[in-house]
Amino acid sequence: MPLERQLWNWHQDGRLSALDLQFGRFLARGSGSDDLGLLGAVTSRQRRLGHVCLDPGLPPDDLPGLDLERSWRAIQPLASPWLGRGPDDWSPLVLDRDRLYLGRLHRAECAIADRIRAWTRAPGLPPPDPRQVRRLFPTEGPGSEDQRLAAVVAAIRPFCLITGGPGTGKTTTVLRVLALHLLRRPDLGIRLLAPTGKAAARLSDALRQGKARLSLPGVDTGRIPDRVSTVHRFLGLGRGRPRYHRHRPAPLDLVVLDEASMVDLPTMYRLLDALPTTAGLILLGDPDQLASVEAGSVLADLVAPARARAFSPATRQALAAAGLEPPADEAPGGPLDDSLVRLEWSHRFSAAQGIGRLAAGVQDGSADWDGLLEIAGTSREIEVLSWQGERLPATALQGFLEWLDSRAHHRVEDALEGLQRVRVLCALRSGPAGVDGLNRTIAERLGQASERQVHGRPILITRNAHALGIYNGDMGLLWQETEAAPTGQARLRACFPAADGGVRRLPVAELPAHEPAYALTVHKSQGSEYDRVLLVLPPRPHPLVTRELVYTALTRARQEVRILAAPETWNAGIRRRTRRASGLAQRLT
């Protein structure tokens, strides 16, 4: 089939965007190769689907008429300025290690790998004083050994990956990591970052509470930072040239990035590009959660080639000097082994029952529908509802509407706190099982269907407003308050949690684009936790329902989760794993 017809057919079917189509045409005209134009359009499409590259080992299976093998062979001998072959090539497409990249994503992947390799080759810092380690970790108990190990590894290595599921103590560990760093160097310049406003606020709250609760002898807790910025805000992205970059690095010594699984490859590249060569980086996250919305799965790619507790002789010696008993000897491994610590003991979930048992079963793919019902039957933490046709069961929202009705509170502070108690989470945006449909249904049940802006409505910001300090992903509440004398008028304002624990109030008319937020997509819920979660999966199987999505949704719940699904949707989702084409892990082996 002629190139133009094939590309146009895919565009008409909604498989190619207008940008994919025009990029393919552009490459074909410039290079004189229809095969390069075809693969360029497909590679552009792969980026939109979250892939960093086009990998023949992970081919798209929904493009009718695509003969990937034939086109791949045709471009191998092609000598053209439109097709680069190496990391320093600025061509629109780059063929490297049998993968085809958009040029900018190839440069970003290579730069990330180069920086991390430089960190892994750097000599370790001197080990901390064992007495300091014992003072900061005075108690023994489940998970304490791993937390102590993570703190010391983060103190001696310039690059550290601290991974673990919810409740494994990542935030508590990081607080003590910072304390350990500051004991050794009180003037250390530290920045705390997160991918979204919600994740930043949650980490900030956790650090403030931890400083008040934990015993940190010898440490001036006032020097431990607890203000957390989003990566975009810190770098100044979205305002033209970033605030910090390789020619103007950020003035700091250490960056701690929470919820790193949500950070896409281009953003990670910009962050590493902005760090001084002498700075260190600590990544916190759960690689089993959903990957970033944009291209890449950076945290998972970094964890994949690393082995936990498989340290080099030099790192084992440093751990012993810090008063720790090094793990058992392992054969020499990859360069990232010295940088990875996994926290495995959950203080929130029991691995033998309830949400913890179900989450583990989802992770390993063993919790099919029958397994779900068996676990739910032995636990008060889990309730399962089945779709009857495509109508929302009458009992689905029972017990949730009362919490979602913020008007029951007299103070906006209490209402904002109440929003963190329960949440409806959806896999999809549209349809009766999607966010749009559920938001309408809940608003109707609360008697708010006919009004756009009403007292007590939770909202989600969907576009950055730098001048207001409000960003995509921030959660707020529309709240009517009576002004003080002399006006005494009742005005509707948008209220948001402030960094200092108070409330920020903005005129509704000044808000950027936003939407109701009684229900959220699972993607939007990352970085948040709720006492109770209602997970709504569609009544029929859908490609967006994956093992990672279900696991992420389950682990947003602290106490209870209600699952509305159909057996075939659940089983198909548990079998389907998110696989993103990337060469980052291979570059680091």
XYZ file of C-alpha atoms in Angstrom:
589
model
C 0.000 0.000 0.000
C 1.390 3.472 -0.847
C 2.759 5.342 2.163
C 0.314 8.249 1.931
C -2.733 5.994 1.865
C -1.493 3.849 4.742
C -0.724 6.824 6.958
C -4.019 8.496 6.076
C -6.006 5.334 6.855
C -4.384 5.063 10.265
C -5.057 8.743 10.893
C -8.704 8.365 9.902
C -9.026 5.392 12.256
C -7.656 7.491 15.104
C -4.466 5.433 15.340
C -2.198 8.304 14.255
C -2.492 11.896 15.426
C -2.151 14.799 13.014
C 1.392 15.308 14.347
C 2.305 11.639 13.714
C 0.933 11.913 10.190
C 2.792 15.105 9.328
C 6.038 13.849 10.867
C 5.894 10.719 8.704
C 5.259 12.790 5.582
C 8.084 15.168 6.509
C 10.607 12.336 6.900
C 9.536 10.570 3.707
C 9.892 13.768 1.651
C 13.216 14.731 3.199
C 14.889 11.322 3.041
C 13.254 9.934 -0.074
C 12.439 6.738 1.866
C 8.824 5.712 2.387
C 9.970 3.139 4.941
C 11.684 5.815 7.039
C 8.560 7.982 6.818
C 6.386 5.059 7.892
C 8.601 4.120 10.846
C 8.956 7.784 11.814
C 5.171 8.120 12.079
C 4.968 4.919 14.144
C 7.823 6.057 16.410
C 6.055 9.379 16.999
C 2.915 7.439 17.894
C 4.865 5.229 20.280
C 5.969 8.330 22.177
C 2.333 9.380 22.625
C 1.647 5.923 24.084
C 4.420 6.322 26.655
C 7.237 4.497 24.860
C 10.684 6.055 24.547
C 11.430 4.306 21.248
C 10.198 1.839 18.651
C 11.523 -1.581 19.629
C 11.022 -4.486 17.203
C 10.880 -6.750 20.239
C 7.811 -4.868 21.479
C 5.989 -4.033 18.241
C 2.619 -2.269 18.036
C -0.090 -4.822 17.290
C -2.941 -2.482 16.369
C -1.708 -0.954 13.099
C -3.300 -3.001 10.285
C -1.019 -3.524 7.332
C 2.205 -2.652 9.163
C 5.045 -4.905 8.008
C 7.538 -3.820 10.656
C 10.131 -6.461 9.812
C 10.296 -5.462 6.133
C 10.499 -1.719 6.820
C 13.081 -2.318 9.544
C 15.328 -4.202 7.116
C 14.884 -1.474 4.501
C 16.229 1.343 6.714
C 19.286 -0.527 8.032
C 21.614 0.423 5.140
C 20.056 3.872 4.676
C 22.634 6.666 4.684
C 20.706 9.864 5.275
C 21.010 12.999 7.435
C 17.426 12.241 8.511
C 18.540 9.042 10.287
C 21.282 9.256 12.912
C 23.286 6.394 14.326
C 24.892 7.618 17.541
C 24.374 9.588 20.774
C 25.890 12.788 19.377
C 23.715 12.789 16.268
C 21.037 15.495 16.039
C 18.955 13.822 13.330
C 15.147 13.705 13.653
C 15.360 9.916 14.037
C 18.181 7.880 15.577
C 18.762 4.150 15.152
C 20.732 2.864 18.135
C 21.072 -0.625 19.639
C 18.383 -1.921 17.302
C 15.852 0.654 18.533
C 14.464 3.659 16.694
C 14.179 6.928 18.632
C 12.954 10.432 18.137
C 16.165 12.445 18.314
C 15.361 14.400 21.486
C 14.309 11.292 23.430
C 17.467 9.498 22.343
C 19.624 12.364 23.596
C 17.710 12.447 26.878
C 18.091 8.708 27.454
C 21.827 8.787 26.682
C 22.386 11.793 28.953
C 20.548 10.151 31.875
C 22.575 6.956 31.449
C 25.846 8.934 31.270
C 25.088 10.851 34.475
C 24.066 7.761 36.412
C 27.126 5.835 35.213
C 29.282 8.731 36.433
C 27.636 8.496 39.857
C 28.060 4.727 40.057
C 31.764 5.005 39.152
C 32.449 7.744 41.672
C 34.194 6.717 44.898
C 31.924 6.451 47.896
C 31.889 9.034 50.676
C 33.430 8.162 54.064
C 31.087 6.023 56.178
C 29.161 7.770 58.966
C 30.120 7.371 62.598
C 28.487 4.181 63.976
C 27.470 6.114 67.095
C 25.466 8.555 64.968
C 23.765 5.685 63.164
C 22.826 4.029 66.472
C 21.466 7.306 67.863
C 19.237 7.843 64.825
C 18.096 4.200 64.719
C 17.945 3.219 68.393
C 15.211 0.590 68.185
C 15.031 -2.822 66.597
C 11.921 -4.166 64.930
C 10.426 -5.336 61.663
C 11.883 -3.341 58.787
C 14.365 -1.394 60.937
C 17.384 -3.182 59.450
C 16.397 -2.214 55.902
C 15.732 1.401 56.931
C 19.132 1.614 58.628
C 20.764 0.097 55.532
C 19.018 2.618 53.267
C 20.154 5.549 55.393
C 23.788 4.481 55.372
C 23.832 3.646 51.640
C 22.310 7.059 50.899
C 25.024 8.636 53.056
C 27.955 6.959 51.297
C 26.755 6.804 47.676
C 26.166 9.904 45.487
C 23.208 8.147 43.844
C 20.699 6.037 45.779
C 17.456 4.262 44.914
C 15.180 3.622 47.915
C 12.192 1.575 46.798
C 9.272 -0.004 48.584
C 5.516 -0.195 48.648
C 3.181 1.959 50.745
C 3.826 1.803 54.457
C 7.382 0.502 54.201
C 8.793 3.645 55.796
C 10.353 5.499 52.860
C 9.486 8.915 54.305
C 10.668 8.010 57.828
C 13.887 6.678 56.339
C 14.452 9.840 54.313
C 13.983 12.000 57.399
C 16.793 10.103 59.102
C 18.877 10.157 55.908
C 18.669 13.954 55.965
C 19.520 14.000 59.661
C 22.555 11.796 59.035
C 23.743 14.043 56.212
C 23.335 17.175 58.325
C 25.193 15.645 61.266
C 28.172 15.211 58.975
C 27.825 18.518 57.125
C 25.492 21.095 58.714
C 25.740 23.506 55.745
C 24.570 20.935 53.171
C 22.266 22.454 50.537
C 19.235 20.118 50.229
C 16.178 20.361 47.967
C 13.119 18.123 48.298
C 11.119 17.530 45.132
C 8.016 15.641 44.013
C 6.337 15.244 40.608
C 2.954 16.781 41.542
C 1.544 19.320 43.961
C -0.322 16.579 45.833
C 2.783 14.462 46.264
C 4.749 17.519 47.378
C 2.140 18.463 49.982
C 1.960 14.895 51.295
C 5.737 14.592 51.690
C 5.918 18.004 53.334
C 3.219 17.052 55.858
C 4.892 13.703 56.563
C 8.262 15.350 57.208
C 6.767 17.969 59.536
C 4.933 15.294 61.502
C 8.016 13.078 61.555
C 10.233 15.846 62.935
C 7.739 16.402 65.758
C 7.314 12.685 66.482
C 10.704 11.047 65.992
C 13.649 11.251 68.316
C 16.655 12.624 66.407
C 19.296 13.153 69.103
C 22.034 15.589 68.291
C 20.163 17.009 65.297
C 18.770 20.514 65.025
C 15.445 19.528 63.458
C 14.912 23.109 62.353
C 17.678 22.583 59.816
C 15.959 19.569 58.262
C 13.962 20.925 55.291
C 10.279 20.124 55.045
C 9.236 22.399 52.195
C 8.768 20.350 49.047
C 8.526 21.749 45.527
C 7.337 20.133 42.326
C 10.075 19.360 39.833
C 8.506 21.689 37.253
C 8.268 24.560 39.722
C 11.847 24.066 40.901
C 13.264 23.982 37.367
C 11.000 26.753 36.105
C 9.637 24.618 33.280
C 6.848 26.080 31.193
C 8.297 29.603 31.267
C 10.582 29.441 28.267
C 14.183 28.603 29.163
C 14.358 26.633 32.437
C 15.657 28.407 35.523
C 18.403 25.802 35.979
C 20.321 23.842 33.341
C 23.842 22.621 32.613
C 25.096 26.154 31.976
C 23.416 27.464 35.139
C 23.246 24.576 37.603
C 21.142 24.793 40.723
C 23.015 25.878 43.865
C 22.617 22.712 45.923
C 24.395 19.600 47.156
C 21.651 16.975 47.423
C 18.247 16.381 45.831
C 15.628 14.000 47.214
C 12.913 13.134 44.670
C 9.792 11.405 46.012
C 7.299 9.371 43.938
C 9.958 8.940 41.255
C 7.848 6.382 39.346
C 5.693 9.302 38.142
C 8.589 11.203 36.541
C 8.898 10.816 32.764
C 12.145 10.560 30.844
C 12.318 14.160 29.481
C 11.636 15.619 32.945
C 14.250 13.388 34.577
C 16.717 14.497 31.906
C 16.030 18.162 32.657
C 16.447 17.562 36.385
C 19.789 15.767 36.012
C 20.907 18.411 33.513
C 20.321 21.058 36.210
C 22.366 19.370 38.945
C 25.982 20.361 39.621
C 28.501 17.588 38.986
C 29.189 17.478 42.734
C 25.516 17.023 43.741
C 23.934 13.767 44.863
C 20.486 12.342 44.116
C 18.158 10.099 46.139
C 15.135 8.634 44.339
C 12.191 7.322 46.372
C 9.393 5.328 44.833
C 7.573 2.121 44.087
C 8.513 0.678 40.665
C 5.399 -1.533 40.685
C 3.096 1.487 40.485
C 1.880 3.080 37.289
C 4.579 4.621 35.146
C 4.566 8.291 34.180
C 1.822 9.662 31.958
C 4.405 10.876 29.445
C 7.146 8.822 27.768
C 9.302 6.500 29.813
C 9.346 4.399 32.971
C 12.574 5.730 34.437
C 12.380 4.336 37.965
C 11.474 0.840 36.767
C 14.273 1.002 34.183
C 16.793 1.943 36.877
C 15.646 -0.746 39.291
C 15.498 -3.520 36.669
C 19.271 -4.049 36.247
C 20.056 -3.592 39.959
C 20.078 -6.301 42.617
C 19.105 -5.530 46.191
C 21.625 -6.378 48.944
C 24.308 -7.295 46.376
C 26.959 -4.757 47.329
C 30.521 -4.488 46.104
C 33.405 -5.242 48.517
C 34.117 -1.519 48.943
C 30.489 -0.757 49.889
C 30.337 -3.782 52.192
C 33.441 -2.502 53.956
C 31.873 0.956 54.363
C 28.669 -0.559 55.768
C 30.686 -2.509 58.322
C 32.597 0.657 59.291
C 29.224 2.345 59.928
C 28.304 -0.381 62.393
C 26.068 -2.456 60.116
C 26.362 -6.137 59.407
C 26.790 -6.340 55.623
C 24.425 -8.684 53.765
C 25.707 -12.063 52.661
C 28.304 -12.077 49.895
C 27.002 -11.900 46.345
C 28.808 -12.484 43.081
C 29.970 -9.270 41.342
C 27.028 -7.694 39.559
C 26.039 -4.527 37.745
C 26.999 -0.922 38.453
C 23.667 -0.072 40.122
C 23.854 -2.801 42.773
C 25.583 -0.439 45.217
C 22.799 2.116 44.816
C 19.633 0.071 45.464
C 17.915 -0.611 48.786
C 14.469 -2.200 48.917
C 12.223 -1.656 51.949
C 10.020 -4.724 52.162
C 8.310 -4.677 55.557
C 4.983 -2.825 55.421
C 3.869 -1.140 58.634
C 0.453 -0.473 57.099
C -0.571 -3.762 55.516
C -0.131 -7.304 56.649
C 1.262 -9.389 53.809
C -0.844 -12.312 55.029
C -4.286 -10.731 54.873
C -6.511 -7.943 53.596
C -5.262 -5.186 51.312
C -1.631 -6.209 51.712
C -2.322 -9.792 50.684
C -4.431 -8.683 47.712
C -1.828 -6.135 46.571
C 0.863 -8.832 46.687
C -1.374 -11.178 44.690
C -1.946 -8.494 42.079
C 1.799 -7.815 41.880
C 2.630 -11.424 41.061
C -0.496 -12.013 38.962
C -1.944 -14.723 41.206
C -5.034 -12.862 42.488
C -7.600 -13.700 39.798
C -11.315 -13.122 40.394
C -11.713 -16.276 42.470
C -8.640 -15.304 44.467
C -10.062 -11.808 44.967
C -13.318 -13.216 46.329
C -11.438 -15.618 48.597
C -9.297 -12.823 50.076
C -12.312 -10.507 50.432
C -14.235 -13.269 52.189
C -11.649 -13.437 54.947
C -11.085 -9.698 55.413
C -13.139 -6.724 56.551
C -10.807 -4.438 54.579
C -12.068 -5.539 51.150
C -15.551 -5.514 49.631
C -16.312 -6.692 46.098
C -19.263 -5.625 43.944
C -20.054 -6.926 40.449
C -21.489 -4.995 37.539
C -25.016 -5.919 36.534
C -25.054 -4.808 32.925
C -23.608 -1.280 32.649
C -25.592 0.511 35.340
C -23.906 1.573 38.547
C -25.126 -0.723 41.349
C -27.307 1.067 43.879
C -24.963 0.190 46.739
C -21.728 1.238 45.020
C -21.615 4.716 46.595
C -23.154 3.721 49.903
C -21.010 5.043 52.736
C -19.027 7.305 50.395
C -21.502 10.092 49.647
C -21.556 11.208 53.278
C -17.806 11.776 53.231
C -17.795 13.367 49.772
C -20.364 15.954 50.875
C -18.043 18.636 52.266
C -21.024 20.774 53.227
C -21.358 18.668 56.373
C -18.352 20.564 57.761
C -18.523 24.038 59.275
C -14.872 24.938 58.671
C -13.027 24.732 55.381
C -9.989 23.283 57.185
C -12.082 20.315 58.310
C -13.601 19.934 54.852
C -10.190 19.851 53.171
C -9.016 17.261 55.662
C -12.185 15.241 55.071
C -11.412 15.046 51.356
C -8.361 12.971 52.238
C -10.508 10.341 53.942
C -12.309 8.803 50.959
C -11.999 8.835 47.184
C -13.622 7.238 44.154
C -10.944 6.050 41.704
C -11.554 5.082 38.076
C -9.469 3.482 35.355
C -11.153 5.503 32.589
C -12.175 9.110 31.985
C -15.389 8.568 30.005
C -18.398 6.263 30.161
C -20.530 5.178 33.133
C -17.451 3.698 34.822
C -15.281 6.745 34.089
C -14.438 9.910 35.981
C -16.782 12.114 33.946
C -19.795 9.846 34.496
C -19.068 9.241 38.187
C -18.572 12.951 38.885
C -21.976 13.686 37.327
C -23.621 10.848 39.241
C -22.161 11.907 42.590
C -23.048 15.566 42.003
C -26.643 14.542 41.227
C -26.839 12.406 44.365
C -25.617 15.409 46.364
C -28.163 17.717 44.738
C -25.593 19.757 42.807
C -26.189 18.675 39.224
C -27.574 21.943 37.875
C -24.851 24.290 39.188
C -21.315 24.739 37.837
C -19.727 26.404 40.848
C -21.206 25.413 44.180
C -20.257 25.459 47.825
C -18.504 22.269 48.913
C -17.453 20.996 45.493
C -13.955 19.458 45.327
C -11.963 20.551 42.272
C -8.856 19.368 40.462
C -6.640 21.913 38.688
C -5.834 20.767 35.139
C -3.580 23.595 33.926
C -0.634 25.376 35.515
C -1.048 28.979 36.688
C 2.467 30.023 37.661
C 1.466 33.527 38.698
C -1.012 32.126 41.228
C 1.228 29.318 42.406
C -1.415 26.776 41.386
C -0.432 23.789 39.270
C -1.883 20.875 37.344
C -2.881 18.169 39.815
C -3.523 20.464 42.793
C -6.697 19.594 44.727
C -8.936 22.244 46.254
C -12.451 22.981 47.412
C -15.030 25.612 46.489
C -16.115 27.178 49.746
C -18.538 29.978 50.559
C -17.460 32.264 53.392
C -18.955 35.409 54.860
C -16.683 38.418 54.702
C -16.025 40.535 57.742
C -17.770 43.836 58.256
C -18.614 46.190 56.735
C -19.719 44.150 53.674
C -20.708 40.917 55.389
C -21.203 39.371 51.960
C -21.008 35.645 51.299
C -18.412 34.901 48.610
C -17.450 31.665 46.941
C -13.706 31.084 46.910
C -11.380 28.286 45.923
C -9.481 26.987 48.931
C -6.266 24.948 48.783
C -4.014 23.463 51.472
C -1.059 25.796 52.048
C 2.529 24.679 52.521
C 2.518 25.898 56.139
C -0.518 23.799 56.997
C -3.007 26.657 56.583
C -5.435 27.450 53.755
C -4.872 29.452 50.572
C -7.935 31.276 49.266
C -8.355 32.416 45.646
C -11.228 34.097 43.807
C -13.053 31.524 41.705
C -12.911 33.831 38.687
C -9.095 33.669 38.707
C -8.841 29.880 38.699
C -7.139 28.176 35.735
C -8.880 25.249 34.021
C -10.287 22.811 36.569
C -12.845 20.036 36.914
C -14.964 18.388 39.639
C -12.993 15.895 41.678
C -15.401 13.654 43.549
C -13.849 10.914 41.410
C -10.297 10.768 40.057
C -8.431 8.598 37.617
C -5.992 6.232 39.277
C -3.193 8.138 37.522
C -4.271 11.392 39.192
C -4.416 9.695 42.603
C -0.743 8.759 42.637
C 1.084 10.408 45.496
C -2.090 10.421 47.634
C -3.533 8.152 50.298
C -7.085 7.796 51.598
C -8.700 5.901 54.437
C -11.271 4.332 52.094
C -11.190 3.843 48.335
C -13.866 2.833 45.859
C -12.152 1.402 42.770
C -14.417 1.392 39.708
C -13.246 -0.764 36.802
C -15.239 -0.846 33.542
C -17.827 -3.606 33.009
C -15.880 -4.945 30.012
C -12.133 -5.528 29.561
C -10.184 -2.445 28.538
C -6.485 -2.028 27.604
C -6.034 0.704 30.227
C -6.833 -1.752 33.017
C -3.459 -3.260 33.859
C -1.791 -4.982 36.782
C 0.056 -1.764 37.651
C -3.141 0.293 37.617
C -4.979 -2.098 39.943
C -1.996 -2.323 42.313
C -1.664 1.469 42.411
C -5.356 1.908 43.174
C -5.407 -0.719 45.935
C -2.406 0.776 47.683
C -3.989 4.250 47.850
C -6.259 2.823 50.595
C -5.073 2.861 54.196
C -7.992 0.984 55.767
C -10.665 -0.230 53.343
C -11.162 -0.725 49.627
C -14.392 -1.456 47.746
C -13.945 -2.890 44.247
C -16.579 -2.629 41.532
C -15.606 -4.799 38.567
C -16.634 -7.615 36.274
C -14.788 -10.945 36.518
C -13.544 -10.766 32.930
C -12.283 -7.172 33.379
C -10.453 -8.049 36.588
C -8.841 -11.195 35.179
C -7.763 -9.514 31.932
C -6.302 -6.580 33.878
C -4.315 -8.774 36.257
C -2.805 -10.616 33.289
C -1.947 -7.417 31.384
C 1.364 -5.810 32.351
C 2.513 -2.357 31.303
C 5.528 -2.704 29.050
C 7.231 0.398 27.736
C 9.898 0.318 25.064
C 13.115 1.880 26.360
C 16.862 1.312 26.182
C 17.786 2.880 29.526
C 18.089 -0.355 31.499
C 20.260 -1.888 28.783
C 22.594 1.138 28.827
C 23.155 0.657 32.553
C 24.005 -3.063 32.546
